[in-house]
PDB file of C-alpha atoms in Angstrom:
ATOM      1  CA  UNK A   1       0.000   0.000   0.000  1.00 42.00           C
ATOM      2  CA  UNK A   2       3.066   2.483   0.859  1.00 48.00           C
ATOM      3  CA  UNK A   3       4.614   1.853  -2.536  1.00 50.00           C
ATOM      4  CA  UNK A   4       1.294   2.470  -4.274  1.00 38.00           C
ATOM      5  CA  UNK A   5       0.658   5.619  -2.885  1.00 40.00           C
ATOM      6  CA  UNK A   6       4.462   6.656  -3.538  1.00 35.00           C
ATOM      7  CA  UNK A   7       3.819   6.086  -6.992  1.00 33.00           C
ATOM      8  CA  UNK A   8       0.585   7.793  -6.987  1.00 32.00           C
ATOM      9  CA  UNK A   9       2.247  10.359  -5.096  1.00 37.00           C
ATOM     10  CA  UNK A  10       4.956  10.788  -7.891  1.00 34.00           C
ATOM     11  CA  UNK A  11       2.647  10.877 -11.036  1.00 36.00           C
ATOM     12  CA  UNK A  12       0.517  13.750  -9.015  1.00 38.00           C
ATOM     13  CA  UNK A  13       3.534  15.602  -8.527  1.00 40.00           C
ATOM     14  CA  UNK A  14       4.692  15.194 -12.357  1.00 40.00           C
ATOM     15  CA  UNK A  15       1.417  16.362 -13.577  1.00 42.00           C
ATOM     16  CA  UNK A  16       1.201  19.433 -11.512  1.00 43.00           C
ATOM     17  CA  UNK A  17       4.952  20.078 -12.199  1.00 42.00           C
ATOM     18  CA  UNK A  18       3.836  19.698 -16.124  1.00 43.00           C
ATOM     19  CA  UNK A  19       1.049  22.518 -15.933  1.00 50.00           C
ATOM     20  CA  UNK A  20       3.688  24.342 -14.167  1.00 53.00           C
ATOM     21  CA  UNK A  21       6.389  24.040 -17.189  1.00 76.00           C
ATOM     22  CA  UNK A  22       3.715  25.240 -19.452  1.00 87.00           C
ATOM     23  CA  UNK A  23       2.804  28.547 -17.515  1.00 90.00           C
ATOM     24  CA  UNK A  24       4.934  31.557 -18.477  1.00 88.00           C
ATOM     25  CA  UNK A  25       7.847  32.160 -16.218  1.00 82.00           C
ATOM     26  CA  UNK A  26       8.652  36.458 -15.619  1.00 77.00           C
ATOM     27  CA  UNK A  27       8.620  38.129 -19.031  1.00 81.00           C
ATOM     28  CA  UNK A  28       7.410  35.272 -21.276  1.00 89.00           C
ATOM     29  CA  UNK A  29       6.591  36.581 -24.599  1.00 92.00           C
ATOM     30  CA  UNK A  30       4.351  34.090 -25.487  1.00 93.00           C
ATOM     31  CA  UNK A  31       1.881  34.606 -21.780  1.00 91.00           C
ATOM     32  CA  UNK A  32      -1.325  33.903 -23.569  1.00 87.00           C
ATOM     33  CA  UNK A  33      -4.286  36.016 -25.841  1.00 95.00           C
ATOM     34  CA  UNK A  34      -4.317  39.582 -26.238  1.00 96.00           C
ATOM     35  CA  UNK A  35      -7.634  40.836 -25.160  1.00 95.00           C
ATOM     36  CA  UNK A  36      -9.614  41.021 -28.446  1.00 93.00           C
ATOM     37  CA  UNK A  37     -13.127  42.191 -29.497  1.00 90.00           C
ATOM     38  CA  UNK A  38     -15.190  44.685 -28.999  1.00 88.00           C
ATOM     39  CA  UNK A  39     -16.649  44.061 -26.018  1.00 89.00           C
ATOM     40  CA  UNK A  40     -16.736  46.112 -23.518  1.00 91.00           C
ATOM     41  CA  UNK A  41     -14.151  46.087 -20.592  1.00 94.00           C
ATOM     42  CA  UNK A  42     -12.130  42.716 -21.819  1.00 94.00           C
ATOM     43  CA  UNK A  43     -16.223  41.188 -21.632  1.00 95.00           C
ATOM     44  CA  UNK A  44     -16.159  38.359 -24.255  1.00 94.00           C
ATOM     45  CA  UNK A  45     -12.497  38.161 -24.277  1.00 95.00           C
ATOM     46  CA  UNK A  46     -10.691  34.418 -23.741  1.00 96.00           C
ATOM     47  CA  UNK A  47      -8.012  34.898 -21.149  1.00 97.00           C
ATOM     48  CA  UNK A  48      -4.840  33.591 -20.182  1.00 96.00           C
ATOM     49  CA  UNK A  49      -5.373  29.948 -18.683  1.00 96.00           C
ATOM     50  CA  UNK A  50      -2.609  30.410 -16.532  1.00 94.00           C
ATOM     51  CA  UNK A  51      -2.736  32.179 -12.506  1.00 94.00           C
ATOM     52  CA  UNK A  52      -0.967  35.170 -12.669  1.00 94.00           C
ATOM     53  CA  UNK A  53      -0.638  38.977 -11.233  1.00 95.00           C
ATOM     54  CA  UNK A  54       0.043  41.830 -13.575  1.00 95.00           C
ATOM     55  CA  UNK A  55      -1.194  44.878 -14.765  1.00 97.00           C
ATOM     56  CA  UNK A  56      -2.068  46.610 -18.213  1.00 97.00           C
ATOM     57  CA  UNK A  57      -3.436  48.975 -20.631  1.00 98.00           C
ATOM     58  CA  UNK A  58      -4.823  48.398 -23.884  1.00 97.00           C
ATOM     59  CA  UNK A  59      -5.523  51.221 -26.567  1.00 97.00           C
ATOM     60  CA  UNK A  60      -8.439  49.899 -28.786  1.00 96.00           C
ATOM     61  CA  UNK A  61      -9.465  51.198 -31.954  1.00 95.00           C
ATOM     62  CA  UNK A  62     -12.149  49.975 -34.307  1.00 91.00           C
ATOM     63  CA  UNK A  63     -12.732  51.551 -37.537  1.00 89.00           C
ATOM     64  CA  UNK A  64     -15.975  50.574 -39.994  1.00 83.00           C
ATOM     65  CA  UNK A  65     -16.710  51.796 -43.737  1.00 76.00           C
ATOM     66  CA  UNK A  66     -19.738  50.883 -45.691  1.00 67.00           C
ATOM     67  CA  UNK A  67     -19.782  54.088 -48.564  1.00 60.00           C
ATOM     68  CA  UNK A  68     -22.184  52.260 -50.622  1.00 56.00           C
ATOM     69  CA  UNK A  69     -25.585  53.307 -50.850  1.00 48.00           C
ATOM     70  CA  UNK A  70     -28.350  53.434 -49.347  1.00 56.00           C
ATOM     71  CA  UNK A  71     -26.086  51.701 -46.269  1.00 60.00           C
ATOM     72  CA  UNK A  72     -23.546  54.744 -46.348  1.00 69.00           C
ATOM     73  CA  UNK A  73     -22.103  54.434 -42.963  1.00 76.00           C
ATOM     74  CA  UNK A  74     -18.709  55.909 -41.216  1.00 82.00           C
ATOM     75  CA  UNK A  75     -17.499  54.770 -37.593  1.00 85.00           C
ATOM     76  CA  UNK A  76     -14.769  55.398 -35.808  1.00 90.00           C
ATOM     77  CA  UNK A  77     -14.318  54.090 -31.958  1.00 91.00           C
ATOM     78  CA  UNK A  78     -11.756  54.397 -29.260  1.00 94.00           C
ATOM     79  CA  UNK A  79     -11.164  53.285 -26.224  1.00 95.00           C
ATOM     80  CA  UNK A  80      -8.451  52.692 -23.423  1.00 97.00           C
ATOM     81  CA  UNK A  81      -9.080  50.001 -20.480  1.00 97.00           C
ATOM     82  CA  UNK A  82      -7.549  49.074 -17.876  1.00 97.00           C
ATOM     83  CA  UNK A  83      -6.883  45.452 -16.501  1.00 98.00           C
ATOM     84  CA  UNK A  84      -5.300  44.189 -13.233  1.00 97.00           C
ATOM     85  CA  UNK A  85      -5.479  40.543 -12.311  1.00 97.00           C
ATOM     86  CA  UNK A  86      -3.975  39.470  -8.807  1.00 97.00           C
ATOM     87  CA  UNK A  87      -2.856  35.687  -8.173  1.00 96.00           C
ATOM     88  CA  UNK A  88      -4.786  34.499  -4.634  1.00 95.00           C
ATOM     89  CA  UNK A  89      -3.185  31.060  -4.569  1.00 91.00           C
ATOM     90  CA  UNK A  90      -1.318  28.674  -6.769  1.00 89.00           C
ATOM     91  CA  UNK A  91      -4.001  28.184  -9.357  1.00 93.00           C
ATOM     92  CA  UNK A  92      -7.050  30.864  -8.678  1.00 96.00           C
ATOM     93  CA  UNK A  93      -6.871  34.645  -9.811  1.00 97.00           C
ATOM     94  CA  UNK A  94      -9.313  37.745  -9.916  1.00 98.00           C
ATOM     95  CA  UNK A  95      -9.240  40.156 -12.153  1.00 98.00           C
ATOM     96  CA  UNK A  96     -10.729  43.545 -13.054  1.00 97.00           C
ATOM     97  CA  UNK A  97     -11.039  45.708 -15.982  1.00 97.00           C
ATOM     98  CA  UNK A  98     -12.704  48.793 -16.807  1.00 96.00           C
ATOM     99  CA  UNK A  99     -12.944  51.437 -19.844  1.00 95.00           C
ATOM    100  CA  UNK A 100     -11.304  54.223 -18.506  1.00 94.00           C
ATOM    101  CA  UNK A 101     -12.137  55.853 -21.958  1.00 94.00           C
ATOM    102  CA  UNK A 102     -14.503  55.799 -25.044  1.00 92.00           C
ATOM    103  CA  UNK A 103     -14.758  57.794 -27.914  1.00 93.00           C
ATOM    104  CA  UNK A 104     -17.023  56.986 -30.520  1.00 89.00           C
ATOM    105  CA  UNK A 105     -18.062  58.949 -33.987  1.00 89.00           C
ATOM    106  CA  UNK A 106     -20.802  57.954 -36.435  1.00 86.00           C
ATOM    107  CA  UNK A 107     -21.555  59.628 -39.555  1.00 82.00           C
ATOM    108  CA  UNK A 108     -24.838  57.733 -41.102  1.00 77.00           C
ATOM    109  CA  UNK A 109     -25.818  58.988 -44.294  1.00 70.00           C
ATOM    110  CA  UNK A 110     -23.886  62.474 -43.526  1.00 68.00           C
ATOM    111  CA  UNK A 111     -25.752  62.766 -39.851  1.00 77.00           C
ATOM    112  CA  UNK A 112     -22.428  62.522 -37.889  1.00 77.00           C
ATOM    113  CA  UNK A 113     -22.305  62.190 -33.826  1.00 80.00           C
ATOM    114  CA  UNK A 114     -19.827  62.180 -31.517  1.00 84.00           C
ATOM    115  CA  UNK A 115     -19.754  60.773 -27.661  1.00 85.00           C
ATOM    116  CA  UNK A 116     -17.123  60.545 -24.998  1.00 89.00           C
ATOM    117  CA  UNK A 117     -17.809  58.627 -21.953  1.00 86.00           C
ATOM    118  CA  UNK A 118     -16.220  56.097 -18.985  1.00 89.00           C
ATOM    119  CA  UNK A 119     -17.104  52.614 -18.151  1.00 82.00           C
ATOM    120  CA  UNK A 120     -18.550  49.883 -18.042  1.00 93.00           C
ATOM    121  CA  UNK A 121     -16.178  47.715 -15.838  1.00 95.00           C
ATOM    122  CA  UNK A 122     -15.874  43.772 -15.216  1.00 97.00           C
ATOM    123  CA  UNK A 123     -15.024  41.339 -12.488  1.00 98.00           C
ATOM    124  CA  UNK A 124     -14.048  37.832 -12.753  1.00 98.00           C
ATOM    125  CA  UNK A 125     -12.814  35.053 -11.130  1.00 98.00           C
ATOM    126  CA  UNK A 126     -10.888  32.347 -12.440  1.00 98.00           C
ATOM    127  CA  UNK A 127      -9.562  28.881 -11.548  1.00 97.00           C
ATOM    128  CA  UNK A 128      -6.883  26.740 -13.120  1.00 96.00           C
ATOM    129  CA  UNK A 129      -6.778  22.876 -13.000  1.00 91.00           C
ATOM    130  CA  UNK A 130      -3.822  20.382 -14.273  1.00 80.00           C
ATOM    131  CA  UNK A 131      -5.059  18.470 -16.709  1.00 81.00           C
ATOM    132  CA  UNK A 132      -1.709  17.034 -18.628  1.00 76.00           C
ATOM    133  CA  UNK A 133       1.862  16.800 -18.799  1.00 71.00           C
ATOM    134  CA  UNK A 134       2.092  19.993 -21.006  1.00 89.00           C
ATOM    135  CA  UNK A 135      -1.335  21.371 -20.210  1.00 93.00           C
ATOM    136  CA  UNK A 136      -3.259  24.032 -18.161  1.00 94.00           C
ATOM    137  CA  UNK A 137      -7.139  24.561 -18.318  1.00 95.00           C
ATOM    138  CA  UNK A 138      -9.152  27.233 -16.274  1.00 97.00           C
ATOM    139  CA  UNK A 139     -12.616  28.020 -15.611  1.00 98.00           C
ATOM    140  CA  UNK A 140     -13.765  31.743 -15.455  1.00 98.00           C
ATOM    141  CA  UNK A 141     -17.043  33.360 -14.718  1.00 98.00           C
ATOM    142  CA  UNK A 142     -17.036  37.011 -15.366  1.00 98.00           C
ATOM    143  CA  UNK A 143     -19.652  39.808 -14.463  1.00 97.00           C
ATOM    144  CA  UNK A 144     -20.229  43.116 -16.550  1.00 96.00           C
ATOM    145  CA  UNK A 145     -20.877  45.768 -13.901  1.00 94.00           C
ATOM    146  CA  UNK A 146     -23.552  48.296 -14.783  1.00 89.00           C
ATOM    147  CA  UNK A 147     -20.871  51.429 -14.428  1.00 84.00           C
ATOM    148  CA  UNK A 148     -21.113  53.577 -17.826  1.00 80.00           C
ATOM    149  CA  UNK A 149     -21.438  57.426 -17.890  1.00 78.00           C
ATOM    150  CA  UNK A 150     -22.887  57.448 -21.640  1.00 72.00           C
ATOM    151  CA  UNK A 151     -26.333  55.534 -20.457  1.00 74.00           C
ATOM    152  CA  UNK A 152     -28.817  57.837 -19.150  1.00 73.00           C
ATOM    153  CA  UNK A 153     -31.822  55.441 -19.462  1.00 77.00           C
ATOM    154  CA  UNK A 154     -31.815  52.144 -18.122  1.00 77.00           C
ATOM    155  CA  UNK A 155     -28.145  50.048 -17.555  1.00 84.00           C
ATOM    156  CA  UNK A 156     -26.124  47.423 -19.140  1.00 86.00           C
ATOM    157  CA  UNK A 157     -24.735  44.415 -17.430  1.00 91.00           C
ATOM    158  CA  UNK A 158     -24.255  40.812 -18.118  1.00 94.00           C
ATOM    159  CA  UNK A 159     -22.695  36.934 -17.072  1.00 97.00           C
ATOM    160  CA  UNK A 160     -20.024  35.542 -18.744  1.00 98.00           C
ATOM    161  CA  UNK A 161     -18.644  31.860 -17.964  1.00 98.00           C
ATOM    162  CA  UNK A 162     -15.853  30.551 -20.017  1.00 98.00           C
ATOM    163  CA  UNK A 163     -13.079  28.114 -20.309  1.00 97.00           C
ATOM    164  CA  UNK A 164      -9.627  28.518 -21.339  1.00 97.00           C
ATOM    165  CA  UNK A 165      -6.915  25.936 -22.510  1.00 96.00           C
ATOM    166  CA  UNK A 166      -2.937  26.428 -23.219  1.00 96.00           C
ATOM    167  CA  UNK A 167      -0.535  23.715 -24.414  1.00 95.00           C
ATOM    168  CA  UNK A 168       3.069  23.538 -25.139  1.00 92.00           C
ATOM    169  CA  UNK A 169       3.938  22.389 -28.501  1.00 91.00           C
ATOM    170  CA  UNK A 170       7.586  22.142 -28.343  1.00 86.00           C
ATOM    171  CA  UNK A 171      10.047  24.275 -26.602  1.00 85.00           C
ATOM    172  CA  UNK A 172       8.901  27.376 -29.134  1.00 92.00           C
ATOM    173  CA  UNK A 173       5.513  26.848 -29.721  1.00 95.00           C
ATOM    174  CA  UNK A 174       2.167  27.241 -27.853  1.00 96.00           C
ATOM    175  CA  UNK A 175      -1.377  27.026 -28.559  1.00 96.00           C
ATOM    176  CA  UNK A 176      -3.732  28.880 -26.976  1.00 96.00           C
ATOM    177  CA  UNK A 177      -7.795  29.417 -26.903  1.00 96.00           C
ATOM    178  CA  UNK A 178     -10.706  28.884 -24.854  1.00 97.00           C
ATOM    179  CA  UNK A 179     -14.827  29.148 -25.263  1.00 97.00           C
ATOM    180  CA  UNK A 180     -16.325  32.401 -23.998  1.00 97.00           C
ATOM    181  CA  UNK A 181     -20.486  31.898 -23.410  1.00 97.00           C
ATOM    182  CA  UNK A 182     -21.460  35.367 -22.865  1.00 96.00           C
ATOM    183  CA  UNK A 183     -25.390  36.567 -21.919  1.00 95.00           C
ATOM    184  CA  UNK A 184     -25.129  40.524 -21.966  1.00 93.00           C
ATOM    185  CA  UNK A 185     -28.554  42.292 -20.385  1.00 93.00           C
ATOM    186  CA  UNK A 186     -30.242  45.697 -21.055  1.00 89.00           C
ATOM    187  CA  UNK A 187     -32.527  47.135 -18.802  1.00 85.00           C
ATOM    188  CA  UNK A 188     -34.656  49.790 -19.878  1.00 83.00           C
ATOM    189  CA  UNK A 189     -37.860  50.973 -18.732  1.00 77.00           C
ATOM    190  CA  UNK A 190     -38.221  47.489 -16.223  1.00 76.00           C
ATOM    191  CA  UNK A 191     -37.885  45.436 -18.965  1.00 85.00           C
ATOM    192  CA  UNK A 192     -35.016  43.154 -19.606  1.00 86.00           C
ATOM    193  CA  UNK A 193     -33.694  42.140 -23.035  1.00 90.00           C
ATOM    194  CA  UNK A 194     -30.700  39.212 -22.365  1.00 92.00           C
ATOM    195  CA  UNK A 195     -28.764  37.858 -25.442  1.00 90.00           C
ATOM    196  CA  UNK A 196     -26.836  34.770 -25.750  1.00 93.00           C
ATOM    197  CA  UNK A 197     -23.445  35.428 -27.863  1.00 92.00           C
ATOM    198  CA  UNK A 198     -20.905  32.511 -27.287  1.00 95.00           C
ATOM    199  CA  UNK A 199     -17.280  33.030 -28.718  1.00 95.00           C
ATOM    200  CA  UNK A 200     -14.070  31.255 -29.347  1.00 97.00           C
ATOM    201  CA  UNK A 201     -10.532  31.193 -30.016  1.00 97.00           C
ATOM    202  CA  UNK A 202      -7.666  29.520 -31.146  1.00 97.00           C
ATOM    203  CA  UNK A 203      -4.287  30.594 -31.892  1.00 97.00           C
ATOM    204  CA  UNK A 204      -0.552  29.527 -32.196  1.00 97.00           C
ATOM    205  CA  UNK A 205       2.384  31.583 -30.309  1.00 97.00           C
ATOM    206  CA  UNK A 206       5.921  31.287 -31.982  1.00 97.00           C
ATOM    207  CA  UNK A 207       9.312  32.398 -29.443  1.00 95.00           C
ATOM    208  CA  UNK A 208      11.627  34.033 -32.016  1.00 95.00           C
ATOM    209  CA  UNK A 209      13.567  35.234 -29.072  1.00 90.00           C
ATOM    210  CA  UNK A 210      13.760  34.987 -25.546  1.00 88.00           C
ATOM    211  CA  UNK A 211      11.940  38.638 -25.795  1.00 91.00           C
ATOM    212  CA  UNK A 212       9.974  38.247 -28.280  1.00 96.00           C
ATOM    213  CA  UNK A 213       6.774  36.036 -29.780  1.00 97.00           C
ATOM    214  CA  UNK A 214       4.375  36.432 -32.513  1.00 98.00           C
ATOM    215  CA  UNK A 215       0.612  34.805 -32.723  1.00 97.00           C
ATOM    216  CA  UNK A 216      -1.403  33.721 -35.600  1.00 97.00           C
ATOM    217  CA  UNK A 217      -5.292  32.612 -34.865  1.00 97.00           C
ATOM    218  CA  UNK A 218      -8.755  33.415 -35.626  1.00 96.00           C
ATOM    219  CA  UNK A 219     -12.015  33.789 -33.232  1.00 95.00           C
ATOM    220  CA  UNK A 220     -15.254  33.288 -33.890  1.00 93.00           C
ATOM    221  CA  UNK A 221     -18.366  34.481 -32.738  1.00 90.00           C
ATOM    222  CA  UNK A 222     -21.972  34.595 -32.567  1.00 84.00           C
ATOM    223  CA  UNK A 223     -23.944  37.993 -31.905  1.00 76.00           C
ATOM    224  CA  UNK A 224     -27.808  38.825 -33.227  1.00 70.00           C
ATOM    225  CA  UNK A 225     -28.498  35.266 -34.722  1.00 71.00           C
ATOM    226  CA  UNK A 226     -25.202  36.106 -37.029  1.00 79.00           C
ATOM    227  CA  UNK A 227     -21.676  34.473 -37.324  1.00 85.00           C
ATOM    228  CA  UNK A 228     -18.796  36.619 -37.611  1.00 88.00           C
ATOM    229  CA  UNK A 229     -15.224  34.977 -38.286  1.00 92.00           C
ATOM    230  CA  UNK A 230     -12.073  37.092 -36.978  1.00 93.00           C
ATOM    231  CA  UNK A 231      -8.689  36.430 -38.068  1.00 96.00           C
ATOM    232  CA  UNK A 232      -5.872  37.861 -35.941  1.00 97.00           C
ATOM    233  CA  UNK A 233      -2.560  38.262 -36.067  1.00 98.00           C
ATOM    234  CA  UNK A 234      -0.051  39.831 -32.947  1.00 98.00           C
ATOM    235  CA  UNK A 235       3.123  40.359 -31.429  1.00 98.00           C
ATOM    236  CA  UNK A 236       4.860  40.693 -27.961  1.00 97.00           C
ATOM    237  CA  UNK A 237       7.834  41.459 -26.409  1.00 94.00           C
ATOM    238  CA  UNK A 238      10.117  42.590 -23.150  1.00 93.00           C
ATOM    239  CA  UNK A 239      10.699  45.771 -22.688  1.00 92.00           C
ATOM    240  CA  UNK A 240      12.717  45.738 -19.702  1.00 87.00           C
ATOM    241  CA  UNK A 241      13.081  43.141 -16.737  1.00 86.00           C
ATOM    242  CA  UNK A 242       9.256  43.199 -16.083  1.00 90.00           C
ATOM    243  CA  UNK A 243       7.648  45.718 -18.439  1.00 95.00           C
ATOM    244  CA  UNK A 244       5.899  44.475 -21.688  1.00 96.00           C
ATOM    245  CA  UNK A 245       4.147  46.301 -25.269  1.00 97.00           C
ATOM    246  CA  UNK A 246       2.100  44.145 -27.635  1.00 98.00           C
ATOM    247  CA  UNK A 247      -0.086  45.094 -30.630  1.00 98.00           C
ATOM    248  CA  UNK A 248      -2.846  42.950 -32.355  1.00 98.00           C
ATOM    249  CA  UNK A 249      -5.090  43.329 -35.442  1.00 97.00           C
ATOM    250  CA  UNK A 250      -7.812  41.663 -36.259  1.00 96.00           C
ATOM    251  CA  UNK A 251      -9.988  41.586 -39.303  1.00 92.00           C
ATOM    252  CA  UNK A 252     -13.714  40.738 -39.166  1.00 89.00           C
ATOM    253  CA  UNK A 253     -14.791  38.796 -42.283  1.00 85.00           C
ATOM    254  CA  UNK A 254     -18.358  38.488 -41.709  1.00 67.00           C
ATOM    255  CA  UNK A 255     -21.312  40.137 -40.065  1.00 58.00           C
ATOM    256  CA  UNK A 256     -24.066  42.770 -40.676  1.00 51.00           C
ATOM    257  CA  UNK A 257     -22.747  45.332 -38.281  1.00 52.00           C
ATOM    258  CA  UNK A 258     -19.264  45.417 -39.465  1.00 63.00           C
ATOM    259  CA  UNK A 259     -16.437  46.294 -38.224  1.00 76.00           C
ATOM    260  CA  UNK A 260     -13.506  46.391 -40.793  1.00 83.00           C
ATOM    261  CA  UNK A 261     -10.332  46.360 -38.500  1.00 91.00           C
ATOM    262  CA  UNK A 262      -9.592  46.123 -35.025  1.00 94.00           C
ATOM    263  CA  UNK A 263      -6.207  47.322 -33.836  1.00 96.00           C
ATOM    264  CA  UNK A 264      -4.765  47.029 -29.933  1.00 97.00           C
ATOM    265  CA  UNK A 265      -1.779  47.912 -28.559  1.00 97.00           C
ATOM    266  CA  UNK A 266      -0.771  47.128 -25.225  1.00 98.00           C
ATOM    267  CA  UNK A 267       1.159  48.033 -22.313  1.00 97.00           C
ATOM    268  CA  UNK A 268       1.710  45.958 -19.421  1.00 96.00           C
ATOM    269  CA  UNK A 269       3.843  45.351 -15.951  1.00 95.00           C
ATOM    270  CA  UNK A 270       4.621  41.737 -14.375  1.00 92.00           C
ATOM    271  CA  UNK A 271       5.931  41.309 -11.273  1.00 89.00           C
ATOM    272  CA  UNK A 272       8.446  38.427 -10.751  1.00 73.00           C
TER     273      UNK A 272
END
């Protein structure tokens, strides 16, 4: 019975030591998805599968042309949120974001408009759990919190529960993605209108150098009965000792409220 649970003991050990390898270490380059989309405050966004406590910014912009009649339409949309996730134990995080910043101009058939406004902001929780050798997987339920200066009738809020998956693929390669099942609510008036808009990802990171990685992938996603198909491409690398910049397009391919390009780039801190 001792030497059984020895051995048991031992293949526990390699397992958890396995998720471990795959999890980025300081700097990493390749640390897991940008935050993509257009939700608001990260909301619909895969994230990292891995625990971790950092810090970042990400400038969003998201430009759409349709000059054809009778669907002439211009938009232009900015934002700047703000993330922080903190590490509770060896496998469980929290994390919070929030738009700091929105700007958004649309000029439909020549009527143009222009709004600046704060919020919304999101809260999550998420859990890791060793699932392989060279594997890490992590549940995440995420709340949209009703905190956004341009509504002045009625709020916005929502659930989001999600999984997340990252594998090592080799000493320079890693796959990353994850399922997203978000349920966004508007409340106007007393009544409540709740959608159901599930997303995913997948995507490949490649370690040129110890400082820097690049990522190939697409995400796909379902919003007003509609499919919309989102291929991405992005890069990261060190600053310094334990500041890092990233940028990421992506280019929707399908949908009836289009957005042409999305373009992030990124700031971040992690601690050692």
């Amino acid at each position: 019975m001792s030497r059984f649970a020895v051995v048991l003991a031992v293949l526990l050990a390699s397992r958890a030591a396995g998720a471990a390898d795959v999890c980025p270490r300081g700097n990493d380059p390749a640390a897991g998805p940008l935050a993509g989309g257009i939700g608001p405050a990260d909301f619909g966004a895969v994230p990292e599968a891995c625990a971790a406590t950092d810090a970042s910014l990400r400038l969003r912009a998201e430009l759409g042309l349709a000059s054809t009649a009778p669907d002439y339409d211009r938009r232009f949309i900015g934002a700047a949120t703000l993330r922080g996730r903190y590490q509770l134990g060896e496998r469980s995080t929290v994390s919070f974001a929030a738009d700091a910043f929105n700007y958004r101009y649309v000029d439909t058939g020549g009527l143009a408009s222009q709004v600046v406004s704060a919020g919304p902001a999101s809260v999550a929780f998420h859990q890791m759990f060793v699932v392989g050798a060279e594997t890490a997987l992590s549940l995440y339920a995420r709340v949209l919190l009703p905190l956004d200066s341009a509504r002045q009738n009625g709020v916005a809020t929502g659930l989001e529960l999600g999984s997340s998956l990252r594998m090592s693929a080799g000493a320079r390669w890693v796959i990353d993605g994850g399922v997203a099942l978000t349920a966004p609510a508007e409340i106007t008036g007393g009544q409540t209108q709740v959608r159901f808009e599930p997303a995913a990802l997948a995507e490949a990171w490649l370690r040129l150098r110890p400082g820097l990685a690049l990522c190939g992938g697409v995400a796909v996603a379902r919003a007003f009965d509609l499919i919309t198909v989102v291929p991405r491409l992005g890069a990261r690398f060190a600053v310094r000792r334990r500041v890092w910049a990233a940028a990421l397009l992506e280019f929707p391919v399908a949908g009836s409220d289009r957005t042409d390009l999305i373009a992030g780039l990124f700031a971040g801190y992690t601690p050692d």
